[in-house]
Every structure is written in structure tokens, then in C-alpha cells.
């Protein structure tokens, strides 16, 4: 089979050609092209006659080879003519990488392609001391649009005026916009000194269109980025541009939607920056956006606090505190929202009380309900010095107390402690008396702490992330330890908050009586020791208040005098307050240890190996039988032994001898011969067959 050769046509290069000698070489090249084409056609016809099968194969798979013509060369010559007869000079072949960080300084720029020189020039224009031209800002915004399209589009191509290629160009464009564009826009609008509304500036109408396009591109880039580091940079930039975001209602709503999503489920730094952006945008358009933002943030908070664990607690606490700050922007508007949501909680609770069904009960006894109570209690506590939300304190306390009473069983003790903790904080922050002691003392009197546990747990149960306990957990000794610990801590905290009150002896009277009954009935020394210590401190504080109360000369109807007396006593200090401060320091250290998981870290520490013990263990260790083993399981299920039978080479008698050797080393040489010298008399253990079983 003859080989088919495809000739390569080269266009002659004449860089120093004179203008008068152009036609003759061109004619020679054309004649050569025609000759090559004809010879190729002849060879193909020859191939068709000699090997028709191979020719058919070429027809099916490579039509270009058969339909060979000089069209491609003509196209190349036409492109060369369009480019101004630019001739190719051979040089080293280099790979064109999209991630190239270097540029050829001598190469001519492609139309619309952004280069580092252009970026540097734009930066200097944005930083110029004189007036900034609108054209410069518009050009920079177009370059940012090209960078955004490169990051967000599937193929990375841009249909705009500019094209950003390479990571170095992309980074430099983003860096230029983040660092220099906000200041340049401020300077163009004349907002450097006076922080007035951008819409009232003289040149705002001219920059409105490019600014709107830039903010849209910024939000698109923000939505497509997943890296926390890039999100941090973009959110800081958006915080600077939030003044202009407030000028466009549609952009504001889009930005807030994305920011609320980042605020609820992102990394810690991203969450904080997202909240700062939400706060600034909302403040700039408070009348139009506050209602929508409060509703959206509350629903997002409830949605994301459904499941609670030690890892999710910090995020839930951050959302709750930031949401409280948002509600405090305008308490008159917030009152309507808080009233509505507390009423919804009360309706769920009423349905659970009236209709005794599991579904209705589960609508109340869940983390979303409890975290909502935490939120509204914290909000009312934070605004206790303002009158707008104080009327909602009583209905909230009623919802919390009836939540405790809904199912007052042992399984829901963790939920009870969560609600009691809310009431204790409310009472402390609002300076309002709330009867909390009955809910704590009831635990001591309703549960039998003398009952023996059926299971042993190494540590007390952690109630911080649990609302309901399983029946198996109630049987553990860790359950009783945790209950006593929580009751002790909450009783101490509440009585300390009331320790300066003029009515302290009267408030704690019934609780003291019930605690004494518990000490008589309980026989567990660890529990009685703790409660007796607390009882002594409460009685000591009661005697202290009675002494101070005997010195007063004003009547109980004089509220101002009583308030002044209690304030002076709080400054002076009480015995219970001193004890609580010392206990609280130790308790905080223990909580920090739990958070940092010191026990788990300690478990990973290397163990100290002692040489003497290791050597003795090696001496005691029995030699392994390396022969083939046949295992015969015992016929009885109670017996866990297995018969180990070798091939008759080992006698079990030396094993007994070896034990005697370990016990009586002194008589070793006298009484016993060497093991190797014992004659092999055959196996004492008889072989078993399957029929014997």
C-alpha cells in the first residue's frame, strides 16, 4: 500500500522585501500550490484503485484528507492581510495558561483584555488629588463586571467590553475596587466631609446607573463565593458601600436576603460582618425595611435553633443577642412583633393544656419554643429601663410558668431547669419579684433520692443540651447527681439575687421548711451535705436581714425609703452574696473545662511506661503454641472453655511444672528435672471423634 503524503505549504517570509519585487515570488508560490494539489489528487485516485477498502475507510473517518484543497492556506493569508500583513517570526513555544501571572511587555494588547498596566493606571486615576472623572469610575465598574463574570459564569467568558484573564488580573481588579472605589465615589459625589444622603448630591444622577450595575455585580459575586476569606473581604467592602445600597430598595432587599442567610449559618467572622451590614443597611432605611428585617430574622432564628448541641450553642446565642439589638432600634415597632409572637406561644400552650394529645404537647416541649422564650426574656431584660415592652413581662412569665406545669414529670426536669433559669434572669434584670422557689423545692420533695440506681454512669448527665430524658437515663446515678447540682446552683443564684431584699426571711421561709424535710428523709450523704450547706447560708442571711431590718424607722408603705435601704444593703454586701461570688468563680472554671474538653485532651496524652513492670510481664508471659489448633466448643452454653489439641508433640504435664517453677524458685534444681530431659510417654489427653459428641 503506498503511503499518502500530505505536503505542508509554507508561505515565504521576506521581512526586508522591497516594494517593487512583490509579484514574482507570489506567482511562484501559487504555481507550487497548484502542483501540490494536483499531485495529491492523483495519489488519492491511485489509492482508490489499489486499495478501495482503505479509501472507503478514509471517506468515513477523514473527509478533509480526501477533499484536500488550499482553502486553509487562503484563509490564513486572508487573516494575515486583515492584520496588516503581520508575519510570524518563529520562536519558543509557550503554553497559554489562564492562571498566568506574567505578561509579555512587548506583545500588543488584545482588544478588551485587561492588563496589569491598565489596572495600575486606573488605580492612580482613582487616587488622584484633583477631580475624579466619571469615565474612570465607569471603566473600573466595567472591569469589575468582567471579573465577576469570570468567577460566576460556567465557562469563565465575558460578553462585556472588557475581559479578565488570569488570577493575578482578577485579584488586582477586585483589590482595586475594594480599596479605592468607595473613596473615589465619595470624592466624586462630594461626601468626604459631610455625611449627607447620596441622593441629595449634585452628581448622583450621573453615577446612579453605573452604581446600580456595580452593586448588582457585587451581590452576584457574594452569592457565588464559598471561601470564608473572600466572603470576609467582600462583606467589609459591602459594609462601606451600604450607604449606596440604601438608595435602591430592590438592591436592599436582595442584599438583606443574602446577608440574613450568611448571618444564620456561616463561620463566626462572616456572621458578625453580615450582621453589621444588616444593621447599617436597615438604619439607613429604617422606616421602609425594619418591619421586614425583624420578621425575616426572627423566622430564620427559629428555623436554625431547632437542634441544640454544644457546637451549635455559640451560633444560637449570637443570633439571639444580635436579634435583641435589632429589636431595640425602634421599640414601638418591636412591641407589635413581640406581642404577636408571645401570643402565638401562648396559643400553642393553651392547645396543649386543653387538648391532651402528644402532637400538641410536642408543639410546646421543643427547642424552638424554649429558645423563643429565651429571646423574648432577654429582650425584655435588655429594655427594662424603657417602658415600651414592660407590659409584656407578665404574659411572658405566665407562659413560662405554665410551660413548667404542663408535664411536671421527672423526664422533663431539664426543661424545667431551662425555664427556671429564664425566670431567674428575668427577675434579676427587671428587678421584679417572680416566685421561682416552689418550682425548685418541688424537685426535692417529689423525687425519691434514696432509691437505688440500676445503672452506673461515670459522669453526671449534662442537662444543657437536653429537654427530655430517656427512661434508661433516669435509672443512672448520674441523673440524681445532676439534679441535685442544678437545684443547688439555681437555688443559690435566686436567693442571692433576693438576698438584699427587706422581705428575704419571708420569701425563703417555706423553702427552708421543705429543705429541712428533705434533709430528714434523704439518706445519701453527698446530697444532704450540699443542701445543708445551702440551708445554713440562707438562714445566716435571714438573720442578717432581720438584724438590719430591726434598725429601720420607716414604714413598709414607703416604697422609696425601702428601695434606698435595699440599694445601700446591696452595696454593703450580704453573707449569701459573698458565698455566691466564691462559688461562681469555681463553677465558671468547671464550665470552661467542659467547653474546651480538657478530659478528652488529657486522654490523648502519652502514657508513662515503667521498665520494671514491663520486664516482669514478659517473664510471666506464657509461650504461644505455634502448631495447628483444632477447637472443639463445649457442649454446654454456660461453659466458655475450648479444648486445644495439638498433634501429640506436647505434654500438658510440663505446664504444671512451670507453675511450680514460678512459685518455688529455690527448690527448682533439687526437686524438678529439666524439661528437656523428660521422656515423651505420649499424650495424656485422648483424641475425640465427632461421634463422641
Coordinates of N, CA and C in Angstrom, one line a residue, residues 188-331:
X188 N -16.2 61.9 44.3 CA -16.9 62.4 43.1 C -18.2 63.0 43.5
X189 N -18.9 62.4 44.5 CA -20.2 63.0 45.0 C -20.0 64.1 45.9
X190 N -18.8 64.4 46.4 CA -18.6 65.4 47.4 C -19.1 65.1 48.8
X191 N -18.9 63.8 49.2 CA -19.4 63.3 50.5 C -18.3 63.1 51.5
X192 N -17.1 63.6 51.2 CA -15.9 63.3 52.0 C -16.1 63.9 53.4
X193 N -16.5 65.2 53.5 CA -16.6 65.8 54.8 C -18.0 65.7 55.4
X194 N -19.0 66.0 54.6 CA -20.4 65.9 55.1 C -21.0 64.6 54.8
X195 N -21.5 63.9 55.9 CA -22.1 62.6 55.7 C -23.6 62.7 55.3
X196 N -23.8 63.4 54.2 CA -25.2 63.6 53.8 C -25.7 62.4 52.9
X197 N -27.0 62.4 52.6 CA -27.6 61.4 51.8 C -27.0 61.5 50.4
X198 N -26.6 60.3 49.8 CA -26.0 60.4 48.4 C -27.0 60.9 47.4
X199 N -28.3 60.6 47.6 CA -29.4 61.0 46.7 C -29.5 62.5 46.6
X200 N -29.0 63.2 47.6 CA -29.1 64.7 47.6 C -27.9 65.4 47.0
X201 N -26.9 64.6 46.6 CA -25.7 65.1 46.0 C -25.9 65.6 44.5
X202 N -25.1 66.5 44.1 CA -25.3 67.1 42.8 C -25.1 66.1 41.6
X203 N -24.0 65.3 41.7 CA -23.7 64.4 40.6 C -24.3 63.0 40.8
X204 N -25.2 62.8 41.7 CA -25.8 61.5 41.9 C -26.5 60.9 40.7
X205 N -27.2 61.8 39.9 CA -27.9 61.3 38.8 C -27.0 60.7 37.7
X206 N -25.8 61.3 37.6 CA -24.9 60.8 36.6 C -24.3 59.4 36.9
X207 N -24.1 59.2 38.2 CA -23.4 58.0 38.7 C -24.4 56.9 39.1
X208 N -25.7 57.2 39.1 CA -26.7 56.3 39.5 C -26.7 55.0 38.8
X209 N -26.7 55.0 37.4 CA -26.7 53.8 36.6 C -25.5 52.9 36.8
X210 N -24.3 53.5 36.7 CA -23.1 52.6 37.0 C -23.0 52.1 38.4
X211 N -23.5 52.9 39.3 CA -23.5 52.4 40.7 C -24.5 51.2 40.9
X212 N -25.6 51.3 40.3 CA -26.6 50.2 40.4 C -26.1 49.0 39.8
X213 N -25.4 49.1 38.6 CA -24.8 47.9 38.0 C -23.7 47.3 38.9
X214 N -22.9 48.2 39.5 CA -21.8 47.7 40.4 C -22.4 46.9 41.6
X215 N -23.4 47.4 42.2 CA -24.0 46.8 43.4 C -24.6 45.4 43.0
X216 N -25.2 45.4 41.8 CA -25.8 44.1 41.4 C -24.7 43.1 41.2
X217 N -23.6 43.5 40.6 CA -22.4 42.6 40.3 C -21.8 42.2 41.7
X218 N -21.8 43.1 42.6 CA -21.2 42.7 43.9 C -22.0 41.7 44.6
X219 N -23.4 41.8 44.5 CA -24.2 40.8 45.2 C -24.1 39.4 44.5
X220 N -24.0 39.5 43.1 CA -23.8 38.2 42.4 C -22.5 37.5 42.8
X221 N -21.5 38.3 42.9 CA -20.2 37.7 43.4 C -20.3 37.2 44.8
X222 N -21.0 37.9 45.6 CA -21.2 37.5 47.0 C -22.0 36.2 47.1
X223 N -22.9 36.0 46.2 CA -23.7 34.8 46.2 C -23.0 33.6 45.7
X224 N -22.0 33.8 44.8 CA -21.3 32.7 44.2 C -20.0 32.2 45.0
X225 N -19.5 33.1 45.9 CA -18.3 32.8 46.6 C -18.6 31.9 47.8
X226 N -17.8 30.9 48.0 CA -17.9 30.0 49.1 C -16.8 30.1 50.2
X227 N -15.6 30.6 49.7 CA -14.5 30.8 50.6 C -14.8 31.8 51.7
X228 N -14.5 31.5 53.0 CA -14.7 32.4 54.1 C -13.8 33.6 54.0
X229 N -12.6 33.5 53.5 CA -11.7 34.6 53.4 C -12.1 35.6 52.4
X230 N -12.6 35.1 51.3 CA -13.1 36.1 50.2 C -14.4 36.7 50.7
X231 N -15.3 35.9 51.3 CA -16.5 36.5 51.9 C -16.2 37.6 52.9
X232 N -15.2 37.4 53.7 CA -14.9 38.4 54.7 C -14.5 39.7 54.0
X233 N -13.7 39.6 53.0 CA -13.2 40.8 52.2 C -14.4 41.5 51.6
X234 N -15.3 40.7 50.9 CA -16.4 41.3 50.2 C -17.5 41.9 51.2
X235 N -17.6 41.3 52.3 CA -18.6 41.8 53.3 C -18.1 43.2 53.9
X236 N -16.8 43.2 54.1 CA -16.2 44.5 54.6 C -16.4 45.6 53.5
X237 N -16.3 45.2 52.3 CA -16.5 46.2 51.2 C -18.0 46.6 51.1
X238 N -18.8 45.6 51.2 CA -20.3 45.9 51.2 C -20.7 46.8 52.4
X239 N -20.0 46.6 53.5 CA -20.3 47.5 54.7 C -20.0 48.9 54.3
X240 N -18.9 49.1 53.6 CA -18.6 50.5 53.1 C -19.6 51.0 52.1
X241 N -20.1 50.1 51.3 CA -21.0 50.6 50.2 C -22.5 50.5 50.6
X242 N -22.7 50.2 51.9 CA -24.1 50.1 52.4 C -24.9 51.4 52.3
X243 N -24.1 52.6 52.3 CA -24.8 53.9 52.2 C -25.5 54.0 50.8
X244 N -24.8 53.4 49.8 CA -25.4 53.5 48.4 C -26.4 52.4 48.2
X245 N -26.3 51.2 49.0 CA -27.3 50.2 48.8 C -28.6 50.7 49.3
X246 N -28.6 51.5 50.3 CA -29.9 52.0 50.8 C -30.6 52.9 49.8
X247 N -29.9 53.4 48.8 CA -30.6 54.3 47.8 C -31.5 53.5 46.8
X248 N -31.3 52.2 46.8 CA -32.1 51.3 45.9 C -32.8 50.3 46.7
X249 N -34.1 50.4 46.7 CA -34.9 49.5 47.5 C -34.8 48.0 47.0
X250 N -34.8 47.8 45.7 CA -34.7 46.4 45.2 C -33.4 45.8 45.6
X251 N -32.3 46.6 45.5 CA -31.0 46.1 45.9 C -30.9 45.8 47.4
X252 N -31.5 46.7 48.1 CA -31.5 46.5 49.6 C -32.2 45.2 50.0
X253 N -33.3 44.8 49.4 CA -34.0 43.6 49.7 C -33.2 42.4 49.3
X254 N -32.6 42.4 48.1 CA -31.7 41.3 47.7 C -30.5 41.1 48.6
X255 N -29.9 42.3 49.0 CA -28.7 42.2 49.9 C -29.1 41.7 51.2
X256 N -30.2 42.1 51.8 CA -30.6 41.7 53.1 C -31.0 40.2 53.1
X257 N -31.6 39.7 52.1 CA -31.9 38.3 52.0 C -30.6 37.4 52.0
X258 N -29.6 37.8 51.3 CA -28.4 37.1 51.3 C -27.6 37.2 52.6
X259 N -27.7 38.4 53.2 CA -26.9 38.7 54.4 C -27.6 37.9 55.6
X260 N -28.9 37.8 55.6 CA -29.6 37.1 56.7 C -29.2 35.6 56.6
X261 N -29.1 35.1 55.4 CA -28.7 33.7 55.2 C -27.2 33.5 55.8
X262 N -26.3 34.4 55.5 CA -25.0 34.3 56.0 C -24.9 34.5 57.5
X263 N -25.8 35.4 58.0 CA -25.9 35.6 59.5 C -26.3 34.4 60.2
X264 N -27.1 33.5 59.6 CA -27.7 32.4 60.4 C -26.8 31.1 60.3
X265 N -26.1 30.9 59.2 CA -25.4 29.6 59.1 C -24.0 29.8 58.3
X266 N -23.1 30.5 58.9 CA -21.8 30.7 58.3 C -20.7 30.6 59.5
X267 N -19.5 30.9 59.0 CA -18.4 30.9 60.0 C -18.5 32.2 60.9
X268 N -17.9 32.2 62.0 CA -18.1 33.2 63.0 C -17.8 34.6 62.5
X269 N -16.7 34.8 61.9 CA -16.3 36.1 61.4 C -17.3 36.6 60.3
X270 N -17.7 35.7 59.4 CA -18.7 36.0 58.4 C -20.0 36.4 59.0
X271 N -20.4 35.7 60.0 CA -21.7 36.0 60.7 C -21.7 37.5 61.3
X272 N -20.6 37.8 61.9 CA -20.5 39.1 62.6 C -20.5 40.2 61.5
X273 N -19.8 40.0 60.4 CA -19.7 41.0 59.3 C -21.1 41.1 58.6
X274 N -21.8 40.0 58.4 CA -23.1 40.0 57.8 C -24.1 40.8 58.7
X275 N -24.0 40.6 60.0 CA -24.9 41.3 60.9 C -24.6 42.8 60.9
X276 N -23.3 43.2 60.8 CA -23.0 44.6 60.8 C -23.6 45.3 59.5
X277 N -23.5 44.5 58.4 CA -24.1 45.1 57.1 C -25.6 45.2 57.2
X278 N -26.2 44.2 57.8 CA -27.7 44.2 58.0 C -28.1 45.4 58.9
X279 N -27.3 45.6 59.9 CA -27.6 46.8 60.9 C -27.5 48.1 60.2
X280 N -26.4 48.3 59.4 CA -26.2 49.5 58.7 C -27.2 49.8 57.6
X281 N -27.5 48.8 56.8 CA -28.5 49.0 55.7 C -29.8 49.3 56.3
X282 N -30.2 48.6 57.4 CA -31.5 48.8 58.0 C -31.6 50.2 58.6
X283 N -30.6 50.7 59.2 CA -30.6 52.0 59.8 C -30.8 53.1 58.8
X284 N -30.1 52.9 57.6 CA -30.3 53.9 56.6 C -31.7 54.0 56.0
X285 N -32.4 52.8 56.0 CA -33.8 52.8 55.5 C -34.7 52.2 56.6
X286 N -34.7 52.8 57.8 CA -35.3 52.1 58.9 C -36.8 52.1 58.7
X287 N -37.4 53.1 58.3 CA -38.9 53.1 58.1 C -39.4 52.1 57.1
X288 N -38.7 51.9 56.1 CA -39.1 51.0 55.0 C -38.7 49.6 55.2
X289 N -37.6 49.3 55.9 CA -37.1 48.0 56.0 C -37.1 47.3 57.3
X290 N -37.3 48.0 58.4 CA -37.2 47.5 59.8 C -38.2 46.3 60.0
X291 N -39.5 46.6 59.6 CA -40.5 45.6 59.7 C -40.1 44.2 59.1
X292 N -39.7 44.3 57.8 CA -39.4 43.2 57.0 C -38.1 42.4 57.6
X293 N -37.2 43.2 58.0 CA -35.9 42.6 58.6 C -36.2 41.9 59.9
X294 N -37.0 42.5 60.8 CA -37.3 41.9 62.1 C -38.0 40.5 61.9
X295 N -39.0 40.6 61.0 CA -39.8 39.3 60.7 C -38.9 38.3 60.1
X296 N -38.1 38.6 59.1 CA -37.2 37.6 58.4 C -36.2 37.1 59.4
X297 N -35.6 37.9 60.2 CA -34.5 37.5 61.1 C -35.1 36.6 62.2
X298 N -36.3 36.9 62.7 CA -36.9 36.1 63.8 C -37.3 34.7 63.2
X299 N -37.8 34.6 62.0 CA -38.2 33.3 61.4 C -36.9 32.5 61.1
X300 N -35.8 33.2 60.7 CA -34.6 32.5 60.5 C -34.0 32.0 61.8
X301 N -34.1 32.8 62.8 CA -33.6 32.3 64.2 C -34.4 31.1 64.6
X302 N -35.7 31.1 64.5 CA -36.5 29.9 64.9 C -36.2 28.7 64.1
X303 N -35.9 28.9 62.8 CA -35.6 27.8 61.9 C -34.3 27.2 62.2
X304 N -33.3 28.0 62.7 CA -32.0 27.5 62.9 C -31.7 27.1 64.4
X305 N -32.7 27.2 65.2 CA -32.5 26.7 66.6 C -33.3 25.5 67.0
X306 N -33.6 24.7 65.9 CA -34.4 23.5 66.2 C -33.6 22.4 66.9
X307 N -32.3 22.4 66.5 CA -31.4 21.4 67.1 C -30.3 22.1 67.9
X308 N -30.1 21.6 69.1 CA -29.2 22.2 70.0 C -28.1 21.2 70.4
X309 N -26.9 21.6 70.3 CA -25.7 20.8 70.8 C -24.6 21.7 71.2
X310 N -23.6 21.2 71.9 CA -22.5 22.1 72.3 C -21.9 22.9 71.2
X311 N -21.9 22.4 70.0 CA -21.3 23.1 68.9 C -22.2 24.2 68.3
X312 N -23.5 24.0 68.4 CA -24.4 25.0 67.9 C -24.8 26.1 68.9
X313 N -24.6 25.9 70.2 CA -24.9 26.9 71.2 C -24.3 28.2 70.9
X314 N -23.0 28.4 70.6 CA -22.5 29.7 70.3 C -23.2 30.4 69.2
X315 N -23.5 29.7 68.1 CA -24.2 30.4 67.0 C -25.6 30.8 67.4
X316 N -26.3 30.0 68.2 CA -27.7 30.4 68.6 C -27.6 31.6 69.5
X317 N -26.7 31.6 70.4 CA -26.5 32.7 71.4 C -26.2 34.0 70.6
X318 N -25.3 33.9 69.6 CA -25.0 35.1 68.8 C -26.2 35.6 68.1
X319 N -27.0 34.7 67.5 CA -28.2 35.1 66.7 C -29.2 35.8 67.7
X320 N -29.3 35.3 68.9 CA -30.3 35.8 69.9 C -29.9 37.2 70.3
X321 N -28.6 37.4 70.6 CA -28.1 38.7 71.1 C -28.2 39.8 70.0
X322 N -27.8 39.4 68.7 CA -27.9 40.3 67.6 C -29.4 40.7 67.3
X323 N -30.2 39.7 67.4 CA -31.7 39.9 67.2 C -32.2 40.9 68.2
X324 N -31.8 40.8 69.5 CA -32.2 41.7 70.5 C -31.8 43.1 70.1
X325 N -30.6 43.2 69.6 CA -30.1 44.6 69.2 C -30.9 45.2 68.1
X326 N -31.4 44.3 67.1 CA -32.2 44.8 66.1 C -33.6 45.3 66.6
X327 N -34.1 44.5 67.5 CA -35.4 44.9 68.1 C -35.4 46.2 68.9
X328 N -34.2 46.5 69.4 CA -34.1 47.7 70.2 C -33.9 49.0 69.4
X329 N -33.8 48.8 68.0 CA -33.7 50.0 67.2 C -35.0 50.9 67.3
X330 N -36.1 50.3 67.3 CA -37.4 51.0 67.5 C -38.4 50.2 68.3
X331 N -38.5 50.5 69.6 CA -39.3 49.7 70.5 C -40.8 49.8 70.2

